[in-house]
C-alpha cells in the first residue's frame, strides 16, 4: 500500500508483484518476450518492474529503442551493469573494464580488421572448416541420421571464428586445450553469476584459471610473432597488436589478448544460437532448404564451385534466411543500461529516476504486426520486394540518412527502427558483417551437403531456452539429416 500511496505520478506504471525483492524476476526470466508482450498490452510501451531488487524500466517500440540505445553518456551507462560478468571472462582493461572512451577506441581497432578485403579471405576459410568438419565428425559417417544440432553449431562457430579471426595457429589449438578452456570460461556467463557474482561459486575458479591460460596463449603468440618479425599477416591479432591509442600508447599485449577473448565470446553465443535456429527452421521448412539449394545452382553453377565472399551477394534468399531468423530469434533479448541522472521521456509525463535500470527489447518491435504482418510466421520471402507481408519499416528521409560517429567510425543513427538485432548507438555491434558472412557461409555450405527435416516430419519449431544470458533453442534440438546426392 505504501508503494501505491507514495508512487510518483511522473514515474512509469509499475508491474504488480507479490514478492518484495524478487518482484517479477522469475516471470521475466522464464520468458522475457512473453513478459514484455503481456505488460505492454496492460501498461503500454513503457513500464517498470522489479528485477532482483532493482527498479527496471522497459521501454519498447522504435521510440524506446532510440531513447535507450542512443542515450547520452551522461545519462546512461553500460559498464556499471555488465562488468561484474564480463571482466572476469574477458580480463582487465578492455570493453567494460575501462572508461567508455577507451572502449570506443578499442572498437575502432577491432573494426579495422573487419574490411571487405578481410572477408574475402575469411569466406573460403569458413567454407573449408564446414566441409572438413562434416567429413571428420563420426556422427555424420552414414547417409542419414538424427542429431542434436545445438552442440554441432557451437563447434562450427568456434572453429570458423577462431580460424578466420585469430589465424591458423590459434585454430589448431582448439583441437587440443583451447576447446575445454573456452568451455570453462563460458561458465562465467551463466545467469546466476549476475546474481551471485560475489559468491565463491565452484566454477569461478575454473573460469579464472581458463581466462589466465587463454590470455597467456595469446600473449605468447604475440611474442612469437614479434620475435619472428612477422609483418605480412593481416588478421585481427596483427591489427590489434599494431594499434596505438590516441594518447600515443601502443595497445599492451594483455589488452590485445583480452580483446581477442572478448571478440570470440561475443561472437560465439550470438552466432551459434542464430545458426542453430536457422537449421531448425530449415528442418521445419524443407521447401525453403530446397529453394536455397536451387538458388546456389542457378547463381553459381551446377558444379557449385568453392564459395567466395562475392558469391554471398548473389544469394538473396540465403541472406533473407539470416535476416528473418534474427527477426524472430535475436539472441540478445534484453539490453540494459544504468540511469545516471533523471531522464525525462520525450512526449510523455514520465521521468526515469537516476539509479534505475533501463531495458531495451528490440525483439518486441521486431514481432509487432504493425511493422511485420503475420509477425510470428518465419518466412524469409517476406524480405522479397513484392511480398504481401513485406516489413513496413518507417524510413526517415534516405537523403539525409543520419549517421553518427561515437569514436569507432560512422554508424547509421537509424535507432528509430523496429528491427535492431545488432543494437544501435555507441554500443552497437561491430561484428554484424562478420556474423552475416559467417552465418551465410555456414548455411550455404550445409545446404550444399544436406537435406533436413523434423524427425516427426512436422513444421514445428522447438521453444527457446532463456536460462543463459543469450537465448537459444531448447535442447535436444533434434534434426533429421540426409546427405544430398550431387546433381550431375
Ligand atoms: C555489441 C548482437 C555477433 C562483437 C552487440 C550488441 C548486440 C549484438 C545487440 C549491443 C549490446 C548492447 O548495446 O549492450 C550480435 C548478434 C550477433 C553478434 C545478434 C550474431 C548473430 C558478434 C560478433 C562479434 C561481436 C561475431 C565479434 C566479431 C560485438 C562487440 C560489441 C557488440 C565488440 C560492442 C559492445 C559494446 O560496445 O558495448 N552485438 N552480435 N558481435 N558485439 Fe555483437
PDB file of N, CA, C and O and ligand atoms in Angstrom, residues 69 78 82 95-96 100 103-104 107 110 114 161 165 236 262-272 274-275 322 326 329-332 334-337 408 420-432 434-436 438-439 470, ligand 1:
ATOM      1  N   UNK A  69      19.068   3.205 -26.566  1.00  0.00           N
ATOM      2  CA  UNK A  69      20.310   2.858 -27.268  1.00  0.00           C
ATOM      3  C   UNK A  69      21.074   4.083 -27.749  1.00  0.00           C
ATOM      4  O   UNK A  69      22.288   4.034 -27.912  1.00  0.00           O
ATOM      5  N   UNK A  78      26.609   1.516 -19.576  1.00  0.00           N
ATOM      6  CA  UNK A  78      26.535   0.059 -19.782  1.00  0.00           C
ATOM      7  C   UNK A  78      27.483  -0.685 -18.843  1.00  0.00           C
ATOM      8  O   UNK A  78      27.137  -1.712 -18.272  1.00  0.00           O
ATOM      9  N   UNK A  82      27.265  -4.394 -16.858  1.00  0.00           N
ATOM     10  CA  UNK A  82      27.812  -5.610 -17.463  1.00  0.00           C
ATOM     11  C   UNK A  82      29.132  -6.082 -16.847  1.00  0.00           C
ATOM     12  O   UNK A  82      29.485  -7.249 -16.957  1.00  0.00           O
ATOM     13  N   UNK A  95      36.913  -3.430 -22.944  1.00  0.00           N
ATOM     14  CA  UNK A  95      35.460  -3.418 -23.098  1.00  0.00           C
ATOM     15  C   UNK A  95      34.729  -2.698 -21.947  1.00  0.00           C
ATOM     16  O   UNK A  95      34.545  -1.482 -22.018  1.00  0.00           O
ATOM     17  N   UNK A  96      34.294  -3.417 -20.892  1.00  0.00           N
ATOM     18  CA  UNK A  96      33.554  -2.750 -19.813  1.00  0.00           C
ATOM     19  C   UNK A  96      34.419  -2.550 -18.586  1.00  0.00           C
ATOM     20  O   UNK A  96      33.942  -2.100 -17.550  1.00  0.00           O
ATOM     21  N   UNK A 100      34.350   4.483 -21.111  1.00  0.00           N
ATOM     22  CA  UNK A 100      33.699   4.292 -22.414  1.00  0.00           C
ATOM     23  C   UNK A 100      34.551   4.827 -23.573  1.00  0.00           C
ATOM     24  O   UNK A 100      34.567   4.228 -24.661  1.00  0.00           O
ATOM     25  N   UNK A 103      36.780   2.143 -24.674  1.00  0.00           N
ATOM     26  CA  UNK A 103      36.051   1.115 -25.442  1.00  0.00           C
ATOM     27  C   UNK A 103      35.820   1.581 -26.878  1.00  0.00           C
ATOM     28  O   UNK A 103      35.966   0.799 -27.823  1.00  0.00           O
ATOM     29  N   UNK A 104      35.465   2.860 -27.058  1.00  0.00           N
ATOM     30  CA  UNK A 104      35.217   3.357 -28.408  1.00  0.00           C
ATOM     31  C   UNK A 104      36.480   3.227 -29.264  1.00  0.00           C
ATOM     32  O   UNK A 104      36.421   2.863 -30.429  1.00  0.00           O
ATOM     33  N   UNK A 107      36.925  -0.452 -30.083  1.00  0.00           N
ATOM     34  CA  UNK A 107      36.018  -0.898 -31.150  1.00  0.00           C
ATOM     35  C   UNK A 107      36.531  -0.460 -32.520  1.00  0.00           C
ATOM     36  O   UNK A 107      36.358  -1.160 -33.522  1.00  0.00           O
ATOM     37  N   UNK A 110      39.184  -2.915 -33.528  1.00  0.00           N
ATOM     38  CA  UNK A 110      38.592  -4.188 -33.946  1.00  0.00           C
ATOM     39  C   UNK A 110      37.985  -4.063 -35.343  1.00  0.00           C
ATOM     40  O   UNK A 110      38.079  -4.969 -36.160  1.00  0.00           O
ATOM     41  N   UNK A 114      37.985  -5.794 -39.900  1.00  0.00           N
ATOM     42  CA  UNK A 114      36.784  -6.384 -40.493  1.00  0.00           C
ATOM     43  C   UNK A 114      36.409  -5.657 -41.782  1.00  0.00           C
ATOM     44  O   UNK A 114      35.319  -5.122 -41.929  1.00  0.00           O
ATOM     45  N   UNK A 161      35.159 -19.127 -36.473  1.00  0.00           N
ATOM     46  CA  UNK A 161      35.534 -17.792 -35.979  1.00  0.00           C
ATOM     47  C   UNK A 161      37.009 -17.756 -35.598  1.00  0.00           C
ATOM     48  O   UNK A 161      37.728 -16.810 -35.932  1.00  0.00           O
ATOM     49  N   UNK A 165      39.319 -15.252 -37.660  1.00  0.00           N
ATOM     50  CA  UNK A 165      39.687 -14.028 -36.944  1.00  0.00           C
ATOM     51  C   UNK A 165      41.049 -14.138 -36.261  1.00  0.00           C
ATOM     52  O   UNK A 165      41.732 -13.142 -36.086  1.00  0.00           O
ATOM     53  N   UNK A 236      43.076 -10.335 -37.168  1.00  0.00           N
ATOM     54  CA  UNK A 236      42.652  -9.489 -36.058  1.00  0.00           C
ATOM     55  C   UNK A 236      43.792  -9.247 -35.069  1.00  0.00           C
ATOM     56  O   UNK A 236      44.036  -8.116 -34.658  1.00  0.00           O
ATOM     57  N   UNK A 262      37.335 -11.360 -25.822  1.00  0.00           N
ATOM     58  CA  UNK A 262      36.031 -10.687 -25.868  1.00  0.00           C
ATOM     59  C   UNK A 262      35.362 -10.884 -27.223  1.00  0.00           C
ATOM     60  O   UNK A 262      34.162 -11.174 -27.307  1.00  0.00           O
ATOM     61  N   UNK A 263      36.146 -10.756 -28.296  1.00  0.00           N
ATOM     62  CA  UNK A 263      35.578 -10.895 -29.638  1.00  0.00           C
ATOM     63  C   UNK A 263      35.054 -12.308 -29.868  1.00  0.00           C
ATOM     64  O   UNK A 263      33.966 -12.505 -30.414  1.00  0.00           O
ATOM     65  N   UNK A 264      35.833 -13.285 -29.433  1.00  0.00           N
ATOM     66  CA  UNK A 264      35.413 -14.668 -29.665  1.00  0.00           C
ATOM     67  C   UNK A 264      34.165 -14.997 -28.838  1.00  0.00           C
ATOM     68  O   UNK A 264      33.232 -15.630 -29.334  1.00  0.00           O
ATOM     69  N   UNK A 265      34.140 -14.523 -27.598  1.00  0.00           N
ATOM     70  CA  UNK A 265      32.992 -14.795 -26.739  1.00  0.00           C
ATOM     71  C   UNK A 265      31.737 -14.071 -27.236  1.00  0.00           C
ATOM     72  O   UNK A 265      30.646 -14.621 -27.214  1.00  0.00           O
ATOM     73  N   UNK A 266      31.904 -12.816 -27.684  1.00  0.00           N
ATOM     74  CA  UNK A 266      30.744 -12.048 -28.170  1.00  0.00           C
ATOM     75  C   UNK A 266      30.141 -12.743 -29.375  1.00  0.00           C
ATOM     76  O   UNK A 266      28.918 -12.836 -29.518  1.00  0.00           O
ATOM     77  N   UNK A 267      31.011 -13.231 -30.254  1.00  0.00           N
ATOM     78  CA  UNK A 267      30.513 -13.853 -31.470  1.00  0.00           C
ATOM     79  C   UNK A 267      29.994 -15.256 -31.239  1.00  0.00           C
ATOM     80  O   UNK A 267      29.049 -15.706 -31.891  1.00  0.00           O
ATOM     81  N   UNK A 268      30.597 -15.955 -30.282  1.00  0.00           N
ATOM     82  CA  UNK A 268      30.280 -17.366 -30.104  1.00  0.00           C
ATOM     83  C   UNK A 268      28.801 -17.596 -29.782  1.00  0.00           C
ATOM     84  O   UNK A 268      28.104 -18.317 -30.470  1.00  0.00           O
ATOM     85  N   UNK A 269      28.339 -16.943 -28.729  1.00  0.00           N
ATOM     86  CA  UNK A 269      26.975 -17.229 -28.271  1.00  0.00           C
ATOM     87  C   UNK A 269      25.938 -16.749 -29.251  1.00  0.00           C
ATOM     88  O   UNK A 269      24.974 -17.445 -29.551  1.00  0.00           O
ATOM     89  N   UNK A 270      26.164 -15.521 -29.761  1.00  0.00           N
ATOM     90  CA  UNK A 270      25.167 -14.963 -30.658  1.00  0.00           C
ATOM     91  C   UNK A 270      25.120 -15.754 -31.969  1.00  0.00           C
ATOM     92  O   UNK A 270      24.053 -16.140 -32.426  1.00  0.00           O
ATOM     93  N   UNK A 271      26.285 -16.037 -32.552  1.00  0.00           N
ATOM     94  CA  UNK A 271      26.265 -16.721 -33.853  1.00  0.00           C
ATOM     95  C   UNK A 271      25.855 -18.186 -33.729  1.00  0.00           C
ATOM     96  O   UNK A 271      25.166 -18.707 -34.610  1.00  0.00           O
ATOM     97  N   UNK A 272      26.273 -18.868 -32.666  1.00  0.00           N
ATOM     98  CA  UNK A 272      25.927 -20.289 -32.622  1.00  0.00           C
ATOM     99  C   UNK A 272      24.442 -20.465 -32.311  1.00  0.00           C
ATOM    100  O   UNK A 272      23.795 -21.364 -32.838  1.00  0.00           O
ATOM    101  N   UNK A 274      22.129 -18.344 -33.312  1.00  0.00           N
ATOM    102  CA  UNK A 274      21.434 -17.995 -34.558  1.00  0.00           C
ATOM    103  C   UNK A 274      21.538 -19.122 -35.580  1.00  0.00           C
ATOM    104  O   UNK A 274      20.548 -19.478 -36.227  1.00  0.00           O
ATOM    105  N   UNK A 275      22.716 -19.720 -35.707  1.00  0.00           N
ATOM    106  CA  UNK A 275      22.839 -20.772 -36.719  1.00  0.00           C
ATOM    107  C   UNK A 275      22.028 -22.011 -36.310  1.00  0.00           C
ATOM    108  O   UNK A 275      21.458 -22.678 -37.166  1.00  0.00           O
ATOM    109  N   UNK A 322      18.884 -15.522 -42.894  1.00  0.00           N
ATOM    110  CA  UNK A 322      19.590 -14.995 -41.712  1.00  0.00           C
ATOM    111  C   UNK A 322      18.782 -13.840 -41.111  1.00  0.00           C
ATOM    112  O   UNK A 322      18.537 -13.777 -39.903  1.00  0.00           O
ATOM    113  N   UNK A 326      17.009 -13.733 -37.394  1.00  0.00           N
ATOM    114  CA  UNK A 326      17.363 -12.738 -36.373  1.00  0.00           C
ATOM    115  C   UNK A 326      16.173 -11.863 -35.987  1.00  0.00           C
ATOM    116  O   UNK A 326      16.129 -11.297 -34.905  1.00  0.00           O
ATOM    117  N   UNK A 329      14.421 -14.466 -33.545  1.00  0.00           N
ATOM    118  CA  UNK A 329      15.226 -15.130 -32.512  1.00  0.00           C
ATOM    119  C   UNK A 329      16.542 -14.414 -32.246  1.00  0.00           C
ATOM    120  O   UNK A 329      17.581 -15.058 -32.113  1.00  0.00           O
ATOM    121  N   UNK A 330      16.499 -13.080 -32.166  1.00  0.00           N
ATOM    122  CA  UNK A 330      17.720 -12.357 -31.816  1.00  0.00           C
ATOM    123  C   UNK A 330      18.210 -12.888 -30.468  1.00  0.00           C
ATOM    124  O   UNK A 330      17.441 -12.954 -29.515  1.00  0.00           O
ATOM    125  N   UNK A 331      19.483 -13.309 -30.402  1.00  0.00           N
ATOM    126  CA  UNK A 331      19.950 -13.952 -29.178  1.00  0.00           C
ATOM    127  C   UNK A 331      20.036 -13.017 -27.971  1.00  0.00           C
ATOM    128  O   UNK A 331      20.030 -13.475 -26.837  1.00  0.00           O
ATOM    129  N   UNK A 332      20.117 -11.703 -28.215  1.00  0.00           N
ATOM    130  CA  UNK A 332      20.180 -10.767 -27.092  1.00  0.00           C
ATOM    131  C   UNK A 332      18.798 -10.128 -26.949  1.00  0.00           C
ATOM    132  O   UNK A 332      18.437  -9.236 -27.716  1.00  0.00           O
ATOM    133  N   UNK A 334      17.476  -8.683 -24.148  1.00  0.00           N
ATOM    134  CA  UNK A 334      17.402  -7.517 -23.255  1.00  0.00           C
ATOM    135  C   UNK A 334      18.738  -6.791 -23.264  1.00  0.00           C
ATOM    136  O   UNK A 334      19.773  -7.402 -23.027  1.00  0.00           O
ATOM    137  N   UNK A 335      18.704  -5.501 -23.540  1.00  0.00           N
ATOM    138  CA  UNK A 335      19.919  -4.685 -23.450  1.00  0.00           C
ATOM    139  C   UNK A 335      19.708  -3.728 -22.289  1.00  0.00           C
ATOM    140  O   UNK A 335      18.664  -3.071 -22.212  1.00  0.00           O
ATOM    141  N   UNK A 336      20.672  -3.667 -21.380  1.00  0.00           N
ATOM    142  CA  UNK A 336      20.444  -2.874 -20.169  1.00  0.00           C
ATOM    143  C   UNK A 336      21.442  -1.738 -20.003  1.00  0.00           C
ATOM    144  O   UNK A 336      22.591  -1.854 -20.404  1.00  0.00           O
ATOM    145  N   UNK A 337      20.973  -0.672 -19.371  1.00  0.00           N
ATOM    146  CA  UNK A 337      21.824   0.469 -19.031  1.00  0.00           C
ATOM    147  C   UNK A 337      21.453   0.973 -17.644  1.00  0.00           C
ATOM    148  O   UNK A 337      20.280   0.919 -17.271  1.00  0.00           O
ATOM    149  N   UNK A 408      34.131   5.085 -33.161  1.00  0.00           N
ATOM    150  CA  UNK A 408      34.606   3.867 -33.833  1.00  0.00           C
ATOM    151  C   UNK A 408      34.142   3.830 -35.284  1.00  0.00           C
ATOM    152  O   UNK A 408      33.893   2.783 -35.856  1.00  0.00           O
ATOM    153  N   UNK A 420      16.316  -4.180 -34.863  1.00  0.00           N
ATOM    154  CA  UNK A 420      17.683  -3.858 -34.437  1.00  0.00           C
ATOM    155  C   UNK A 420      18.361  -5.047 -33.745  1.00  0.00           C
ATOM    156  O   UNK A 420      18.764  -4.948 -32.585  1.00  0.00           O
ATOM    157  N   UNK A 421      18.522  -6.183 -34.426  1.00  0.00           N
ATOM    158  CA  UNK A 421      19.142  -7.330 -33.756  1.00  0.00           C
ATOM    159  C   UNK A 421      20.587  -7.064 -33.345  1.00  0.00           C
ATOM    160  O   UNK A 421      21.112  -7.749 -32.473  1.00  0.00           O
ATOM    161  N   UNK A 422      21.229  -6.077 -33.975  1.00  0.00           N
ATOM    162  CA  UNK A 422      22.621  -5.772 -33.641  1.00  0.00           C
ATOM    163  C   UNK A 422      22.751  -4.517 -32.782  1.00  0.00           C
ATOM    164  O   UNK A 422      23.835  -3.961 -32.641  1.00  0.00           O
ATOM    165  N   UNK A 423      21.627  -4.066 -32.205  1.00  0.00           N
ATOM    166  CA  UNK A 423      21.667  -2.905 -31.335  1.00  0.00           C
ATOM    167  C   UNK A 423      21.813  -1.618 -32.126  1.00  0.00           C
ATOM    168  O   UNK A 423      21.639  -1.579 -33.355  1.00  0.00           O
ATOM    169  N   UNK A 424      22.131  -0.533 -31.429  1.00  0.00           N
ATOM    170  CA  UNK A 424      22.305   0.774 -32.061  1.00  0.00           C
ATOM    171  C   UNK A 424      23.087   1.661 -31.112  1.00  0.00           C
ATOM    172  O   UNK A 424      23.217   1.360 -29.931  1.00  0.00           O
ATOM    173  N   UNK A 425      23.609   2.748 -31.671  1.00  0.00           N
ATOM    174  CA  UNK A 425      24.284   3.729 -30.819  1.00  0.00           C
ATOM    175  C   UNK A 425      25.716   3.360 -30.506  1.00  0.00           C
ATOM    176  O   UNK A 425      26.341   2.581 -31.218  1.00  0.00           O
ATOM    177  N   UNK A 426      26.222   3.921 -29.398  1.00  0.00           N
ATOM    178  CA  UNK A 426      27.655   3.763 -29.119  1.00  0.00           C
ATOM    179  C   UNK A 426      28.042   2.323 -28.801  1.00  0.00           C
ATOM    180  O   UNK A 426      29.190   1.940 -28.947  1.00  0.00           O
ATOM    181  N   UNK A 427      27.090   1.517 -28.375  1.00  0.00           N
ATOM    182  CA  UNK A 427      27.421   0.122 -28.070  1.00  0.00           C
ATOM    183  C   UNK A 427      27.044  -0.841 -29.198  1.00  0.00           C
ATOM    184  O   UNK A 427      27.050  -2.053 -29.017  1.00  0.00           O
ATOM    185  N   UNK A 428      26.690  -0.289 -30.346  1.00  0.00           N
ATOM    186  CA  UNK A 428      26.265  -1.136 -31.457  1.00  0.00           C
ATOM    187  C   UNK A 428      27.312  -2.192 -31.792  1.00  0.00           C
ATOM    188  O   UNK A 428      28.511  -1.995 -31.605  1.00  0.00           O
ATOM    189  N   UNK A 429      26.818  -3.302 -32.317  1.00  0.00           N
ATOM    190  CA  UNK A 429      27.696  -4.420 -32.671  1.00  0.00           C
ATOM    191  C   UNK A 429      28.677  -4.029 -33.776  1.00  0.00           C
ATOM    192  O   UNK A 429      28.274  -3.448 -34.782  1.00  0.00           O
ATOM    193  N   UNK A 430      29.947  -4.356 -33.606  1.00  0.00           N
ATOM    194  CA  UNK A 430      30.905  -4.189 -34.704  1.00  0.00           C
ATOM    195  C   UNK A 430      31.078  -5.517 -35.452  1.00  0.00           C
ATOM    196  O   UNK A 430      31.771  -5.590 -36.449  1.00  0.00           O
ATOM    197  N   UNK A 431      30.433  -6.573 -34.949  1.00  0.00           N
ATOM    198  CA  UNK A 431      30.599  -7.890 -35.548  1.00  0.00           C
ATOM    199  C   UNK A 431      29.514  -8.246 -36.554  1.00  0.00           C
ATOM    200  O   UNK A 431      29.512  -9.356 -37.094  1.00  0.00           O
ATOM    201  N   UNK A 432      28.617  -7.296 -36.850  1.00  0.00           N
ATOM    202  CA  UNK A 432      27.480  -7.614 -37.719  1.00  0.00           C
ATOM    203  C   UNK A 432      27.909  -8.197 -39.062  1.00  0.00           C
ATOM    204  O   UNK A 432      27.393  -9.231 -39.495  1.00  0.00           O
ATOM    205  N   UNK A 434      30.761  -9.491 -39.956  1.00  0.00           N
ATOM    206  CA  UNK A 434      31.418 -10.791 -39.790  1.00  0.00           C
ATOM    207  C   UNK A 434      30.372 -11.873 -39.547  1.00  0.00           C
ATOM    208  O   UNK A 434      30.397 -12.938 -40.182  1.00  0.00           O
ATOM    209  N   UNK A 435      29.435 -11.606 -38.626  1.00  0.00           N
ATOM    210  CA  UNK A 435      28.413 -12.601 -38.303  1.00  0.00           C
ATOM    211  C   UNK A 435      27.606 -12.961 -39.549  1.00  0.00           C
ATOM    212  O   UNK A 435      27.324 -14.133 -39.805  1.00  0.00           O
ATOM    213  N   UNK A 436      27.260 -11.947 -40.350  1.00  0.00           N
ATOM    214  CA  UNK A 436      26.493 -12.228 -41.563  1.00  0.00           C
ATOM    215  C   UNK A 436      27.289 -13.096 -42.530  1.00  0.00           C
ATOM    216  O   UNK A 436      26.759 -14.068 -43.072  1.00  0.00           O
ATOM    217  N   UNK A 438      29.746 -15.101 -41.818  1.00  0.00           N
ATOM    218  CA  UNK A 438      29.916 -16.421 -41.210  1.00  0.00           C
ATOM    219  C   UNK A 438      28.618 -17.241 -41.329  1.00  0.00           C
ATOM    220  O   UNK A 438      28.635 -18.401 -41.765  1.00  0.00           O
ATOM    221  N   UNK A 439      27.489 -16.625 -40.974  1.00  0.00           N
ATOM    222  CA  UNK A 439      26.217 -17.360 -40.985  1.00  0.00           C
ATOM    223  C   UNK A 439      25.792 -17.714 -42.408  1.00  0.00           C
ATOM    224  O   UNK A 439      25.289 -18.812 -42.667  1.00  0.00           O
ATOM    225  N   UNK A 470      22.282 -15.410 -23.203  1.00  0.00           N
ATOM    226  CA  UNK A 470      21.940 -15.352 -24.625  1.00  0.00           C
ATOM    227  C   UNK A 470      20.899 -16.440 -24.861  1.00  0.00           C
ATOM    228  O   UNK A 470      21.142 -17.600 -24.507  1.00  0.00           O
TER     229      UNK A 470
HETATM  230  C1  LIG B   1      27.548  -5.459 -29.418  1.00  0.00           C
HETATM  231  C2  LIG B   1      24.295  -8.574 -31.295  1.00  0.00           C
HETATM  232  C3  LIG B   1      27.914 -11.098 -33.343  1.00  0.00           C
HETATM  233  C4  LIG B   1      31.153  -8.193 -31.224  1.00  0.00           C
HETATM  234  C5  LIG B   1      26.364  -6.098 -29.744  1.00  0.00           C
HETATM  235  C6  LIG B   1      25.043  -5.636 -29.334  1.00  0.00           C
HETATM  236  C7  LIG B   1      24.132  -6.515 -29.865  1.00  0.00           C
HETATM  237  C8  LIG B   1      24.875  -7.520 -30.602  1.00  0.00           C
HETATM  238  C9  LIG B   1      22.614  -6.456 -29.721  1.00  0.00           C
HETATM  239  C10 LIG B   1      24.733  -4.411 -28.477  1.00  0.00           C
HETATM  240  C11 LIG B   1      24.851  -4.704 -26.995  1.00  0.00           C
HETATM  241  C12 LIG B   1      24.480  -3.513 -26.134  1.00  0.00           C
HETATM  242  O1  LIG B   1      24.090  -2.458 -26.640  1.00  0.00           O
HETATM  243  O2  LIG B   1      24.563  -3.631 -24.896  1.00  0.00           O
HETATM  244  C13 LIG B   1      25.011  -9.523 -32.018  1.00  0.00           C
HETATM  245  C14 LIG B   1      24.398 -10.593 -32.799  1.00  0.00           C
HETATM  246  C15 LIG B   1      25.422 -11.295 -33.377  1.00  0.00           C
HETATM  247  C16 LIG B   1      26.662 -10.670 -32.966  1.00  0.00           C
HETATM  248  C17 LIG B   1      22.898 -10.840 -32.920  1.00  0.00           C
HETATM  249  C18 LIG B   1      25.389 -12.505 -34.306  1.00  0.00           C
HETATM  250  C19 LIG B   1      24.338 -13.013 -34.872  1.00  0.00           C
HETATM  251  C20 LIG B   1      29.097 -10.520 -32.970  1.00  0.00           C
HETATM  252  C21 LIG B   1      30.405 -10.955 -33.415  1.00  0.00           C
HETATM  253  C22 LIG B   1      31.314 -10.147 -32.808  1.00  0.00           C
HETATM  254  C23 LIG B   1      30.571  -9.189 -31.989  1.00  0.00           C
HETATM  255  C24 LIG B   1      30.660 -12.109 -34.389  1.00  0.00           C
HETATM  256  C25 LIG B   1      32.816 -10.126 -32.944  1.00  0.00           C
HETATM  257  C26 LIG B   1      33.471 -10.456 -34.025  1.00  0.00           C
HETATM  258  C27 LIG B   1      30.449  -7.209 -30.564  1.00  0.00           C
HETATM  259  C28 LIG B   1      31.090  -6.094 -29.880  1.00  0.00           C
HETATM  260  C29 LIG B   1      30.052  -5.293 -29.371  1.00  0.00           C
HETATM  261  C30 LIG B   1      28.798  -5.948 -29.756  1.00  0.00           C
HETATM  262  C31 LIG B   1      32.584  -5.842 -29.720  1.00  0.00           C
HETATM  263  C32 LIG B   1      30.194  -3.948 -28.664  1.00  0.00           C
HETATM  264  C33 LIG B   1      29.849  -3.938 -27.214  1.00  0.00           C
HETATM  265  C34 LIG B   1      29.742  -2.521 -26.712  1.00  0.00           C
HETATM  266  O3  LIG B   1      30.103  -1.550 -27.377  1.00  0.00           O
HETATM  267  O4  LIG B   1      29.290  -2.358 -25.567  1.00  0.00           O
HETATM  268  N1  LIG B   1      26.225  -7.243 -30.507  1.00  0.00           N
HETATM  269  N2  LIG B   1      26.369  -9.612 -32.144  1.00  0.00           N
HETATM  270  N3  LIG B   1      29.236  -9.454 -32.117  1.00  0.00           N
HETATM  271  N4  LIG B   1      29.089  -7.082 -30.476  1.00  0.00           N
HETATM  272 FE1  LIG B   1      27.739  -8.282 -31.377  1.00  0.00          FE
END
